[in-house]
Amino acid sequence: MTIGVYPGSFDPFTVGHLDVLTNAAGLFDLVYVAVLHNVDKRPAFTIEERMEMIQNVLTAEHFSNVRCGTFDGLLVEYARSVRATHIVRGLRATSDFEYEFQIDAVNRHLDSTLRTVYFMASPGHSFLSSSNVKEIGLWGGSIQGLVPAVNEERIRERLAKK
Ligand code: PNS
């Protein structure tokens, strides 16, 4: 059985993330979306909010082979705990490469058996990031089409209050 772990901060989960997840769900028997619970990072959305919004997406999109989990500490430990065979990440512009290259090097050092696969972002999503969504939302701009419709209102309201 092939099992992928798709880790990230998902603060919040965007349509770019959904694109990567859809590709991963088509490739692996089972995929875990692993939300990083990192207290140092001061996320805009709590771990509970991020998990709930991802769960909304899984239900809305009728994913039957995707589960959502949370982790802190090392990703490779979490991957081992769910018997993952691969890590999944998305790549947008070349600027992502340097960052991903470093993460991969560290993960390989920690677990030489675990490999990462990358999905290129759709051209329409190459500029999209959770940070952009937060900035647009904070200034009252439209986030329609940038986050899954099922979570749009909740994200807009939440960011407007900040
Ligand atoms: O969405 P992000 O913030 O780019 O995701 C980064 C993430 C969660 C993949 C990375 O920070 C991570 O794996 N953190 C857990 C700690 C760890 O395992 N570090 C070693 C690899 S850098």
JSON list of C-alpha atoms and ligand atoms in Angstrom, two decimals:
[
{"chain": "A", "resi": 1, "resn": "MET", "atom": "CA", "xyz": [0.00, 0.00, 0.00]},
{"chain": "A", "resi": 2, "resn": "THR", "atom": "CA", "xyz": [1.42, 3.41, -0.97]},
{"chain": "A", "resi": 3, "resn": "ILE", "atom": "CA", "xyz": [0.90, 6.11, 1.63]},
{"chain": "A", "resi": 4, "resn": "GLY", "atom": "CA", "xyz": [1.72, 9.78, 1.14]},
{"chain": "A", "resi": 5, "resn": "VAL", "atom": "CA", "xyz": [2.03, 12.50, 3.74]},
{"chain": "A", "resi": 6, "resn": "TYR", "atom": "CA", "xyz": [1.28, 16.04, 2.58]},
{"chain": "A", "resi": 7, "resn": "PRO", "atom": "CA", "xyz": [2.70, 18.29, 5.33]},
{"chain": "A", "resi": 8, "resn": "GLY", "atom": "CA", "xyz": [2.38, 22.02, 5.72]},
{"chain": "A", "resi": 9, "resn": "SER", "atom": "CA", "xyz": [1.27, 24.95, 7.83]},
{"chain": "A", "resi": 10, "resn": "PHE", "atom": "CA", "xyz": [-1.94, 25.36, 5.78]},
{"chain": "A", "resi": 11, "resn": "ASP", "atom": "CA", "xyz": [-2.58, 28.76, 7.38]},
{"chain": "A", "resi": 12, "resn": "PRO", "atom": "CA", "xyz": [-5.01, 28.70, 5.63]},
{"chain": "A", "resi": 13, "resn": "PHE", "atom": "CA", "xyz": [-5.47, 25.83, 3.12]},
{"chain": "A", "resi": 14, "resn": "THR", "atom": "CA", "xyz": [-5.71, 27.34, -0.41]},
{"chain": "A", "resi": 15, "resn": "VAL", "atom": "CA", "xyz": [-6.92, 26.11, -3.79]},
{"chain": "A", "resi": 16, "resn": "GLY", "atom": "CA", "xyz": [-3.24, 25.61, -4.63]},
{"chain": "A", "resi": 17, "resn": "HIS", "atom": "CA", "xyz": [-3.01, 23.14, -1.75]},
{"chain": "A", "resi": 18, "resn": "LEU", "atom": "CA", "xyz": [-6.19, 21.49, -3.00]},
{"chain": "A", "resi": 19, "resn": "ASP", "atom": "CA", "xyz": [-4.62, 21.09, -6.43]},
{"chain": "A", "resi": 20, "resn": "VAL", "atom": "CA", "xyz": [-1.58, 19.32, -4.95]},
{"chain": "A", "resi": 21, "resn": "LEU", "atom": "CA", "xyz": [-3.79, 17.17, -2.72]},
{"chain": "A", "resi": 22, "resn": "THR", "atom": "CA", "xyz": [-5.98, 16.12, -5.66]},
{"chain": "A", "resi": 23, "resn": "ASN", "atom": "CA", "xyz": [-2.89, 14.99, -7.55]},
{"chain": "A", "resi": 24, "resn": "ALA", "atom": "CA", "xyz": [-1.57, 13.11, -4.52]},
{"chain": "A", "resi": 25, "resn": "ALA", "atom": "CA", "xyz": [-4.92, 11.42, -3.88]},
{"chain": "A", "resi": 26, "resn": "GLY", "atom": "CA", "xyz": [-4.80, 10.14, -7.47]},
{"chain": "A", "resi": 27, "resn": "LEU", "atom": "CA", "xyz": [-1.30, 8.76, -7.05]},
{"chain": "A", "resi": 28, "resn": "PHE", "atom": "CA", "xyz": [-1.31, 7.17, -3.58]},
{"chain": "A", "resi": 29, "resn": "ASP", "atom": "CA", "xyz": [-3.63, 4.63, -2.00]},
{"chain": "A", "resi": 30, "resn": "LEU", "atom": "CA", "xyz": [-3.90, 6.82, 1.08]},
{"chain": "A", "resi": 31, "resn": "VAL", "atom": "CA", "xyz": [-2.84, 10.41, 1.80]},
{"chain": "A", "resi": 32, "resn": "TYR", "atom": "CA", "xyz": [-2.49, 12.14, 5.17]},
{"chain": "A", "resi": 33, "resn": "VAL", "atom": "CA", "xyz": [-2.69, 15.92, 5.18]},
{"chain": "A", "resi": 34, "resn": "ALA", "atom": "CA", "xyz": [-0.37, 16.67, 8.11]},
{"chain": "A", "resi": 35, "resn": "VAL", "atom": "CA", "xyz": [-0.89, 20.09, 9.66]},
{"chain": "A", "resi": 36, "resn": "LEU", "atom": "CA", "xyz": [2.14, 21.46, 11.48]},
{"chain": "A", "resi": 37, "resn": "HIS", "atom": "CA", "xyz": [1.29, 22.45, 15.04]},
{"chain": "A", "resi": 38, "resn": "ASN", "atom": "CA", "xyz": [4.12, 24.85, 15.67]},
{"chain": "A", "resi": 39, "resn": "VAL", "atom": "CA", "xyz": [3.58, 27.23, 18.56]},
{"chain": "A", "resi": 40, "resn": "ASP", "atom": "CA", "xyz": [6.58, 29.34, 17.53]},
{"chain": "A", "resi": 41, "resn": "LYS", "atom": "CA", "xyz": [5.08, 30.18, 14.15]},
{"chain": "A", "resi": 42, "resn": "ARG", "atom": "CA", "xyz": [2.15, 32.28, 15.48]},
{"chain": "A", "resi": 43, "resn": "PRO", "atom": "CA", "xyz": [-0.35, 31.19, 12.83]},
{"chain": "A", "resi": 44, "resn": "ALA", "atom": "CA", "xyz": [-3.37, 33.32, 11.94]},
{"chain": "A", "resi": 45, "resn": "PHE", "atom": "CA", "xyz": [-5.65, 30.28, 12.35]},
{"chain": "A", "resi": 46, "resn": "THR", "atom": "CA", "xyz": [-5.49, 27.91, 15.30]},
{"chain": "A", "resi": 47, "resn": "ILE", "atom": "CA", "xyz": [-4.63, 24.28, 14.73]},
{"chain": "A", "resi": 48, "resn": "GLU", "atom": "CA", "xyz": [-8.30, 23.38, 15.37]},
{"chain": "A", "resi": 49, "resn": "GLU", "atom": "CA", "xyz": [-9.51, 25.93, 12.80]},
{"chain": "A", "resi": 50, "resn": "ARG", "atom": "CA", "xyz": [-7.05, 24.73, 10.17]},
{"chain": "A", "resi": 51, "resn": "MET", "atom": "CA", "xyz": [-7.95, 21.07, 10.74]},
{"chain": "A", "resi": 52, "resn": "GLU", "atom": "CA", "xyz": [-11.67, 21.83, 10.64]},
{"chain": "A", "resi": 53, "resn": "MET", "atom": "CA", "xyz": [-11.34, 23.77, 7.39]},
{"chain": "A", "resi": 54, "resn": "ILE", "atom": "CA", "xyz": [-9.33, 20.96, 5.78]},
{"chain": "A", "resi": 55, "resn": "GLN", "atom": "CA", "xyz": [-11.92, 18.46, 6.96]},
{"chain": "A", "resi": 56, "resn": "ASN", "atom": "CA", "xyz": [-14.62, 20.63, 5.31]},
{"chain": "A", "resi": 57, "resn": "VAL", "atom": "CA", "xyz": [-12.69, 20.40, 2.05]},
{"chain": "A", "resi": 58, "resn": "LEU", "atom": "CA", "xyz": [-12.27, 16.63, 2.30]},
{"chain": "A", "resi": 59, "resn": "THR", "atom": "CA", "xyz": [-16.03, 16.27, 2.78]},
{"chain": "A", "resi": 60, "resn": "ALA", "atom": "CA", "xyz": [-16.96, 18.76, 0.05]},
{"chain": "A", "resi": 61, "resn": "GLU", "atom": "CA", "xyz": [-14.59, 17.15, -2.46]},
{"chain": "A", "resi": 62, "resn": "HIS", "atom": "CA", "xyz": [-15.64, 13.59, -1.51]},
{"chain": "A", "resi": 63, "resn": "PHE", "atom": "CA", "xyz": [-12.08, 12.39, -0.99]},
{"chain": "A", "resi": 64, "resn": "SER", "atom": "CA", "xyz": [-12.32, 8.77, 0.13]},
{"chain": "A", "resi": 65, "resn": "ASN", "atom": "CA", "xyz": [-8.59, 8.12, 0.55]},
{"chain": "A", "resi": 66, "resn": "VAL", "atom": "CA", "xyz": [-7.48, 11.28, 2.38]},
{"chain": "A", "resi": 67, "resn": "ARG", "atom": "CA", "xyz": [-7.23, 11.81, 6.14]},
{"chain": "A", "resi": 68, "resn": "CYS", "atom": "CA", "xyz": [-6.24, 14.86, 8.11]},
{"chain": "A", "resi": 69, "resn": "GLY", "atom": "CA", "xyz": [-3.82, 14.75, 11.04]},
{"chain": "A", "resi": 70, "resn": "THR", "atom": "CA", "xyz": [-1.64, 17.09, 13.03]},
{"chain": "A", "resi": 71, "resn": "PHE", "atom": "CA", "xyz": [1.97, 16.84, 14.10]},
{"chain": "A", "resi": 72, "resn": "ASP", "atom": "CA", "xyz": [4.66, 18.70, 15.96]},
{"chain": "A", "resi": 73, "resn": "GLY", "atom": "CA", "xyz": [8.30, 17.77, 16.09]},
{"chain": "A", "resi": 74, "resn": "LEU", "atom": "CA", "xyz": [9.91, 16.05, 13.15]},
{"chain": "A", "resi": 75, "resn": "LEU", "atom": "CA", "xyz": [7.99, 15.27, 9.99]},
{"chain": "A", "resi": 76, "resn": "VAL", "atom": "CA", "xyz": [9.87, 12.00, 9.45]},
{"chain": "A", "resi": 77, "resn": "GLU", "atom": "CA", "xyz": [8.62, 10.76, 12.85]},
{"chain": "A", "resi": 78, "resn": "TYR", "atom": "CA", "xyz": [5.04, 11.51, 11.88]},
{"chain": "A", "resi": 79, "resn": "ALA", "atom": "CA", "xyz": [5.58, 9.88, 8.47]},
{"chain": "A", "resi": 80, "resn": "ARG", "atom": "CA", "xyz": [6.88, 6.74, 10.22]},
{"chain": "A", "resi": 81, "resn": "SER", "atom": "CA", "xyz": [3.93, 6.72, 12.61]},
{"chain": "A", "resi": 82, "resn": "VAL", "atom": "CA", "xyz": [1.46, 6.50, 9.71]},
{"chain": "A", "resi": 83, "resn": "ARG", "atom": "CA", "xyz": [3.72, 4.12, 7.72]},
{"chain": "A", "resi": 84, "resn": "ALA", "atom": "CA", "xyz": [4.10, 6.65, 4.90]},
{"chain": "A", "resi": 85, "resn": "THR", "atom": "CA", "xyz": [6.15, 5.67, 1.87]},
{"chain": "A", "resi": 86, "resn": "HIS", "atom": "CA", "xyz": [6.43, 9.21, 0.50]},
{"chain": "A", "resi": 87, "resn": "ILE", "atom": "CA", "xyz": [6.22, 12.88, 1.42]},
{"chain": "A", "resi": 88, "resn": "VAL", "atom": "CA", "xyz": [4.25, 15.14, -0.94]},
{"chain": "A", "resi": 89, "resn": "ARG", "atom": "CA", "xyz": [5.04, 18.79, -1.61]},
{"chain": "A", "resi": 90, "resn": "GLY", "atom": "CA", "xyz": [4.00, 21.38, -4.17]},
{"chain": "A", "resi": 91, "resn": "LEU", "atom": "CA", "xyz": [6.33, 23.58, -6.23]},
{"chain": "A", "resi": 92, "resn": "ARG", "atom": "CA", "xyz": [5.33, 26.97, -7.63]},
{"chain": "A", "resi": 93, "resn": "ALA", "atom": "CA", "xyz": [8.09, 29.26, -8.85]},
{"chain": "A", "resi": 94, "resn": "THR", "atom": "CA", "xyz": [11.81, 28.49, -8.83]},
{"chain": "A", "resi": 95, "resn": "SER", "atom": "CA", "xyz": [12.01, 30.39, -5.53]},
{"chain": "A", "resi": 96, "resn": "ASP", "atom": "CA", "xyz": [10.35, 27.37, -3.88]},
{"chain": "A", "resi": 97, "resn": "PHE", "atom": "CA", "xyz": [13.13, 25.13, -5.06]},
{"chain": "A", "resi": 98, "resn": "GLU", "atom": "CA", "xyz": [15.83, 26.37, -2.68]},
{"chain": "A", "resi": 99, "resn": "TYR", "atom": "CA", "xyz": [13.54, 25.94, 0.34]},
{"chain": "A", "resi": 100, "resn": "GLU", "atom": "CA", "xyz": [12.33, 22.50, -0.75]},
{"chain": "A", "resi": 101, "resn": "PHE", "atom": "CA", "xyz": [15.86, 21.41, -1.56]},
{"chain": "A", "resi": 102, "resn": "GLN", "atom": "CA", "xyz": [16.90, 22.17, 2.03]},
{"chain": "A", "resi": 103, "resn": "ILE", "atom": "CA", "xyz": [13.88, 20.43, 3.58]},
{"chain": "A", "resi": 104, "resn": "ASP", "atom": "CA", "xyz": [14.52, 17.36, 1.45]},
{"chain": "A", "resi": 105, "resn": "ALA", "atom": "CA", "xyz": [18.20, 17.26, 2.42]},
{"chain": "A", "resi": 106, "resn": "VAL", "atom": "CA", "xyz": [17.30, 17.38, 6.13]},
{"chain": "A", "resi": 107, "resn": "ASN", "atom": "CA", "xyz": [14.59, 14.76, 5.80]},
{"chain": "A", "resi": 108, "resn": "ARG", "atom": "CA", "xyz": [16.89, 12.43, 3.87]},
{"chain": "A", "resi": 109, "resn": "HIS", "atom": "CA", "xyz": [19.53, 12.85, 6.55]},
{"chain": "A", "resi": 110, "resn": "LEU", "atom": "CA", "xyz": [16.96, 11.87, 9.17]},
{"chain": "A", "resi": 111, "resn": "ASP", "atom": "CA", "xyz": [15.41, 9.00, 7.20]},
{"chain": "A", "resi": 112, "resn": "SER", "atom": "CA", "xyz": [17.19, 7.80, 4.09]},
{"chain": "A", "resi": 113, "resn": "THR", "atom": "CA", "xyz": [14.29, 5.53, 3.10]},
{"chain": "A", "resi": 114, "resn": "LEU", "atom": "CA", "xyz": [11.70, 8.28, 2.79]},
{"chain": "A", "resi": 115, "resn": "ARG", "atom": "CA", "xyz": [11.40, 10.06, -0.56]},
{"chain": "A", "resi": 116, "resn": "THR", "atom": "CA", "xyz": [9.57, 13.25, -1.48]},
{"chain": "A", "resi": 117, "resn": "VAL", "atom": "CA", "xyz": [7.50, 13.73, -4.64]},
{"chain": "A", "resi": 118, "resn": "TYR", "atom": "CA", "xyz": [6.64, 17.19, -5.97]},
{"chain": "A", "resi": 119, "resn": "PHE", "atom": "CA", "xyz": [3.69, 18.40, -7.96]},
{"chain": "A", "resi": 120, "resn": "MET", "atom": "CA", "xyz": [4.09, 21.55, -10.03]},
{"chain": "A", "resi": 121, "resn": "ALA", "atom": "CA", "xyz": [1.44, 24.17, -9.34]},
{"chain": "A", "resi": 122, "resn": "SER", "atom": "CA", "xyz": [-1.10, 24.83, -12.08]},
{"chain": "A", "resi": 123, "resn": "PRO", "atom": "CA", "xyz": [-0.09, 28.01, -13.95]},
{"chain": "A", "resi": 124, "resn": "GLY", "atom": "CA", "xyz": [-3.05, 29.88, -12.45]},
{"chain": "A", "resi": 125, "resn": "HIS", "atom": "CA", "xyz": [-1.81, 29.10, -8.94]},
{"chain": "A", "resi": 126, "resn": "SER", "atom": "CA", "xyz": [1.84, 29.98, -9.35]},
{"chain": "A", "resi": 127, "resn": "PHE", "atom": "CA", "xyz": [1.46, 33.26, -7.39]},
{"chain": "A", "resi": 128, "resn": "LEU", "atom": "CA", "xyz": [-0.85, 31.84, -4.73]},
{"chain": "A", "resi": 129, "resn": "SER", "atom": "CA", "xyz": [0.26, 31.37, -1.12]},
{"chain": "A", "resi": 130, "resn": "SER", "atom": "CA", "xyz": [-1.36, 31.34, 2.31]},
{"chain": "A", "resi": 131, "resn": "SER", "atom": "CA", "xyz": [0.55, 34.57, 3.05]},
{"chain": "A", "resi": 132, "resn": "ASN", "atom": "CA", "xyz": [-1.00, 36.28, 0.02]},
{"chain": "A", "resi": 133, "resn": "VAL", "atom": "CA", "xyz": [-4.46, 35.15, 1.07]},
{"chain": "A", "resi": 134, "resn": "LYS", "atom": "CA", "xyz": [-3.90, 36.56, 4.59]},
{"chain": "A", "resi": 135, "resn": "GLU", "atom": "CA", "xyz": [-2.64, 39.88, 3.26]},
{"chain": "A", "resi": 136, "resn": "ILE", "atom": "CA", "xyz": [-5.51, 40.25, 0.80]},
{"chain": "A", "resi": 137, "resn": "GLY", "atom": "CA", "xyz": [-8.05, 39.31, 3.47]},
{"chain": "A", "resi": 138, "resn": "LEU", "atom": "CA", "xyz": [-6.60, 41.70, 6.04]},
{"chain": "A", "resi": 139, "resn": "TRP", "atom": "CA", "xyz": [-7.03, 44.60, 3.64]},
{"chain": "A", "resi": 140, "resn": "GLY", "atom": "CA", "xyz": [-10.54, 43.60, 2.66]},
{"chain": "A", "resi": 141, "resn": "GLY", "atom": "CA", "xyz": [-9.72, 42.36, -0.85]},
{"chain": "A", "resi": 142, "resn": "SER", "atom": "CA", "xyz": [-11.51, 39.45, -2.50]},
{"chain": "A", "resi": 143, "resn": "ILE", "atom": "CA", "xyz": [-10.22, 35.98, -1.73]},
{"chain": "A", "resi": 144, "resn": "GLN", "atom": "CA", "xyz": [-12.80, 34.32, -3.96]},
{"chain": "A", "resi": 145, "resn": "GLY", "atom": "CA", "xyz": [-11.21, 31.55, -6.01]},
{"chain": "A", "resi": 146, "resn": "LEU", "atom": "CA", "xyz": [-8.07, 31.57, -3.84]},
{"chain": "A", "resi": 147, "resn": "VAL", "atom": "CA", "xyz": [-9.41, 29.36, -1.04]},
{"chain": "A", "resi": 148, "resn": "PRO", "atom": "CA", "xyz": [-11.91, 26.49, -1.31]},
{"chain": "A", "resi": 149, "resn": "ALA", "atom": "CA", "xyz": [-15.44, 27.92, -1.54]},
{"chain": "A", "resi": 150, "resn": "VAL", "atom": "CA", "xyz": [-16.57, 25.91, 1.47]},
{"chain": "A", "resi": 151, "resn": "ASN", "atom": "CA", "xyz": [-14.23, 27.95, 3.73]},
{"chain": "A", "resi": 152, "resn": "GLU", "atom": "CA", "xyz": [-14.25, 31.30, 1.97]},
{"chain": "A", "resi": 153, "resn": "GLU", "atom": "CA", "xyz": [-16.68, 33.16, 4.21]},
{"chain": "A", "resi": 154, "resn": "ARG", "atom": "CA", "xyz": [-15.13, 31.87, 7.39]},
{"chain": "A", "resi": 155, "resn": "ILE", "atom": "CA", "xyz": [-11.64, 32.94, 6.29]},
{"chain": "A", "resi": 156, "resn": "ARG", "atom": "CA", "xyz": [-12.83, 36.34, 5.09]},
{"chain": "A", "resi": 157, "resn": "GLU", "atom": "CA", "xyz": [-14.66, 37.08, 8.35]},
{"chain": "A", "resi": 158, "resn": "ARG", "atom": "CA", "xyz": [-11.81, 35.87, 10.48]},
{"chain": "A", "resi": 159, "resn": "LEU", "atom": "CA", "xyz": [-9.14, 37.89, 8.66]},
{"chain": "A", "resi": 160, "resn": "ALA", "atom": "CA", "xyz": [-11.27, 41.03, 8.61]},
{"chain": "A", "resi": 161, "resn": "LYS", "atom": "CA", "xyz": [-11.47, 40.91, 12.44]},
{"chain": "A", "resi": 162, "resn": "LYS", "atom": "CA", "xyz": [-7.69, 40.99, 12.85]},
{"chain": "B", "resi": 1, "resn": "PNS", "atom": "O1", "xyz": [3.74, 24.93, 4.64]},
{"chain": "B", "resi": 1, "resn": "PNS", "atom": "P1", "xyz": [5.16, 25.05, 5.10]},
{"chain": "B", "resi": 1, "resn": "PNS", "atom": "O2", "xyz": [5.23, 25.97, 6.31]},
{"chain": "B", "resi": 1, "resn": "PNS", "atom": "O3", "xyz": [6.09, 25.46, 4.01]},
{"chain": "B", "resi": 1, "resn": "PNS", "atom": "O4", "xyz": [5.60, 23.58, 5.58]},
{"chain": "B", "resi": 1, "resn": "PNS", "atom": "C1", "xyz": [6.88, 23.36, 6.13]},
{"chain": "B", "resi": 1, "resn": "PNS", "atom": "C2", "xyz": [6.99, 21.97, 6.77]},
{"chain": "B", "resi": 1, "resn": "PNS", "atom": "C3", "xyz": [5.84, 21.74, 7.73]},
{"chain": "B", "resi": 1, "resn": "PNS", "atom": "C4", "xyz": [6.94, 20.91, 5.70]},
{"chain": "B", "resi": 1, "resn": "PNS", "atom": "C5", "xyz": [8.36, 21.89, 7.52]},
{"chain": "B", "resi": 1, "resn": "PNS", "atom": "O5", "xyz": [8.53, 23.05, 8.26]},
{"chain": "B", "resi": 1, "resn": "PNS", "atom": "C6", "xyz": [8.44, 20.69, 8.44]},
{"chain": "B", "resi": 1, "resn": "PNS", "atom": "O6", "xyz": [8.45, 19.57, 8.00]},
{"chain": "B", "resi": 1, "resn": "PNS", "atom": "N1", "xyz": [8.50, 20.96, 9.77]},
{"chain": "B", "resi": 1, "resn": "PNS", "atom": "C7", "xyz": [8.55, 19.95, 10.78]},
{"chain": "B", "resi": 1, "resn": "PNS", "atom": "C8", "xyz": [9.93, 19.90, 11.45]},
{"chain": "B", "resi": 1, "resn": "PNS", "atom": "C9", "xyz": [10.88, 19.06, 10.63]},
{"chain": "B", "resi": 1, "resn": "PNS", "atom": "O7", "xyz": [10.65, 17.90, 10.38]},
{"chain": "B", "resi": 1, "resn": "PNS", "atom": "N2", "xyz": [11.98, 19.69, 10.19]},
{"chain": "B", "resi": 1, "resn": "PNS", "atom": "C10", "xyz": [12.93, 19.02, 9.33]},
{"chain": "B", "resi": 1, "resn": "PNS", "atom": "C11", "xyz": [12.69, 19.37, 7.87]},
{"chain": "B", "resi": 1, "resn": "PNS", "atom": "S1", "xyz": [12.99, 21.09, 7.60]}
]
